[in-house]
Amino acid sequence: MARSLGFIIVLLAVTSICDAVAIFHPISESHRSAALELFSPAAGSFSGLEEAYEALRTFEVLGIEKPDTKDHTCNSVVDTLSSSSSNLKDLYHSLRVNGLLKCKTSKEALTGTVSRLKGGVKEATTLLDYYYSVGGLLLVKDQSSEVDVLLGNADGILRSIKALSQSDGRWRYSSNNPASSTYAAGVALETLSGVISLAASAIDENLIGTLKNDIVKLFDSIEKYDDGAYYFDDKVIDASGHQGPLSATSAVVRGLTTFASTSGTLNIPEEKILGLARFFLGVGVPGNSKDLYYQIDALSCLENNRVSVPLILSLPATVLSLTSNDKLKVRVNTVLGSIAPPLSVKLMQVFSSGSKDAPVLKEELKFDPKEAIHTMDALPEGVDIGEYVFAFEIVLSDPEDKRKYATGGRTKVPIHVTGVVGVDNAKLTLLEGDSVESEKKLNLPGKNDVALSANHLQKLHLSFLLTTPLGKPFKPHQALFKLRHETGVEHIFVVGNSGKQFKIALDFLGLVEKFFYLSGQYDIELIVGDAAMENSFLQPLGYVELDLPKVPEKATRPPSQAVDPYLRYGPKAEINHIFRVPEKRPPQEVSFAFLGLVFVPFLVFLIGLLRLGVNLKNFPTSTVPATFAILFHGGIAAVLLLYVFFWLKLDLFTTLKALGVIGIFLMFVGHSTLSHIASVSVKVKSA
Amino acid sequence: MGKSPTTKDDAQALFQSLRSAYSATPTNLKIIDLYVVFAVFTALVQVVYMAIVGSFPFNSFLSGVLSCVGTAVLAVCLRIQVNKENKEFKDLPPERAFADFVLCNLVLHLVIMNFLG
């Protein structure tokens, strides 16, 4: 009971160290090249104004030259703005593109657009209606100072948007659609901040206060990954088809930052803002254009927002070599890679793999302003080869900056330290009983050529020492001793250790059966390797001539050696298919002869009928019975004709259907004919 | 001239009496008999063909032979029912028997055509 409890505590401690150990990098050249690839307009122009805006915005944030589609895009912008059939969404997107491209728009077009947008605000019922119209008015305000865009009833609009909110901080899209989403919350926040900045008169402070509380409630539903990334997830797929954490989190970040810029700071813990930045950076380089837009747009919102600006600590290299005296280098940037405010980076703790405690160091790294890199000249004492977790802390020089920037307390980064492992005192000993027969000193990891001969009564010992650059014992991932017979049969043994000393003892007496009683020359190989070891080696050491007793009757055969692997995938023997031999058919002449012969009995039958004096005297003469009689014979002929067609091409189902039809007809006709004949014959009999 | 009657003479006398008796049967029964003989001969021709060339495809052979045999059997049934000397079927009008014959033949030939392949 106590043991299991202790185990659980250890597990919790280990996981508490294990969480938030990851490294994030700010935006880099790979994002730029991906943007150029993903957003290249097909056929020289963008497929729509929304896509055009996403591409242009991404290029602007990343500092890439806009592609040469300005004319074509501007044309569609001007067309959309002046056309009366554009809806609010089209106007909004074209104004967005116009804001980036600065196309030449006429004052009339803008005035017309503004009046339509204002009308849209008045008549708006759904969240997206408000979003497009308010967003459009805000964009016109930035683009032209001549048009009046201020909203009179700002309080009323805010209240009607707030009416769509829910108690958990999410928003609904319209009052008759109960589905809510976090993406809608982000959109709503952006709209609300737009209304606040367009208000003609001052807004009620209480209303803004409740909106800020709503945001804090929304942040209660934030989710977290183990590496310290925070995100919002939308489990509902809404009408616009947006789904997934990337778009939802991006919308919330956008809404949050625009709201904060218009209404002052919000009470969001800086850990969450940094977590949101980590989430977007942790995506890496997205594979499609929409995801890239969401990522870049959100990061540019986070770059300089009024809540807190996240600072990212990254390392250009996490593998340090002791041999080449690598220095520990740390960068601190904003999410888009810009320079951070004056700060210093301190190395607080160094955890070796698996340990949960480490002494507090508080070593400050030296800052090089030219390269904007913090360097540590020498690694802390006692850092040997292996895996470590370095815990850094960012200390801002200006105390005022503490409120503006999110540094994230202690940032833990996994570091690999590699070095050269010393292999000493290696020797191969042959023992007879307890006395040493021969001892050969080995030169590891260099070349060796040992020639030994042994019989099954002797023992082979191998021993060597492994030491790290700091002189401590080292246990590599692989320490294997291999004996390969001349026929190719291999035997591998693991070399065990106690501290620095690695030893293996092979007693041939016990191994005779394992070796399949194969005598002969065995090549010796030693393999020592580890990820942190720069001089891992696979060394042939020489050979040992082994003399084992004869194979008894019942012994297991050695496994057959694998065929040359190249042969396994080489061409195989050709397969000759044996096709079904068609049945022997008789020659055509024989078949035709018998066809003729089959008709002969029929001819005989006809001739016989004639000779018997067959006549049609009893065929009814008066019209109605005559027609029925004719139809009766016709019906039978039809059925027989149907059978011929059935044999030739029809299938059973159509035949049965047709037969049913003809059969019913035949029944009526036959019944009437035969009953007529029967009545006639009765009359004749009675007469 | 007073030789003892040989077997040949006996056979001939038997044959003659059979012929005279047969000629007394009504014409419609003779027609049916002729039809039966036609059907059986057709079946025989098919069997001889199969004996010569082998039984592939067997289903066609079977369907051919069985159509002949089946129609012969139905004709025999018709003859039994139509024969005025047969007391068992006194009340059955011959037209009804004929109708049955036609119907059964049509069904038989549907099955035969399906099996013919």
mmCIF file of C-alpha atoms in Angstrom, chain B residues 13 15 20 29 40 48-49 52 58-59 70 74 78 80 85 90 94 97 103 106-108 115:
data_model
loop_
_atom_site.group_PDB
_atom_site.id
_atom_site.type_symbol
_atom_site.label_atom_id
_atom_site.label_comp_id
_atom_site.label_asym_id
_atom_site.label_seq_id
_atom_site.Cartn_x
_atom_site.Cartn_y
_atom_site.Cartn_z
ATOM 1 C CA ALA B 13 -50.703 -63.722 -88.326
ATOM 2 C CA PHE B 15 -48.916 -58.804 -86.887
ATOM 3 C CA SER B 20 -56.529 -54.699 -88.259
ATOM 4 C CA LEU B 29 -56.039 -41.247 -81.119
ATOM 5 C CA VAL B 40 -39.495 -40.729 -79.193
ATOM 6 C CA VAL B 48 -27.217 -41.435 -80.918
ATOM 7 C CA TYR B 49 -25.604 -38.026 -81.499
ATOM 8 C CA ILE B 52 -21.004 -40.306 -81.151
ATOM 9 C CA PHE B 58 -24.470 -32.187 -70.824
ATOM 10 C CA ASN B 59 -27.227 -29.772 -69.875
ATOM 11 C CA GLY B 70 -41.763 -35.123 -71.475
ATOM 12 C CA LEU B 74 -47.949 -35.674 -71.787
ATOM 13 C CA LEU B 78 -53.833 -36.907 -73.200
ATOM 14 C CA ILE B 80 -55.638 -41.858 -71.881
ATOM 15 C CA GLU B 85 -63.280 -46.565 -74.068
ATOM 16 C CA LYS B 90 -65.877 -40.642 -68.758
ATOM 17 C CA PRO B 94 -61.758 -33.947 -74.116
ATOM 18 C CA ALA B 97 -57.833 -32.615 -71.381
ATOM 19 C CA LEU B 103 -50.650 -25.849 -70.566
ATOM 20 C CA LEU B 106 -45.926 -24.798 -72.375
ATOM 21 C CA VAL B 107 -44.591 -25.096 -68.830
ATOM 22 C CA LEU B 108 -42.359 -28.024 -69.829
ATOM 23 C CA PHE B 115 -32.042 -25.398 -69.063
#
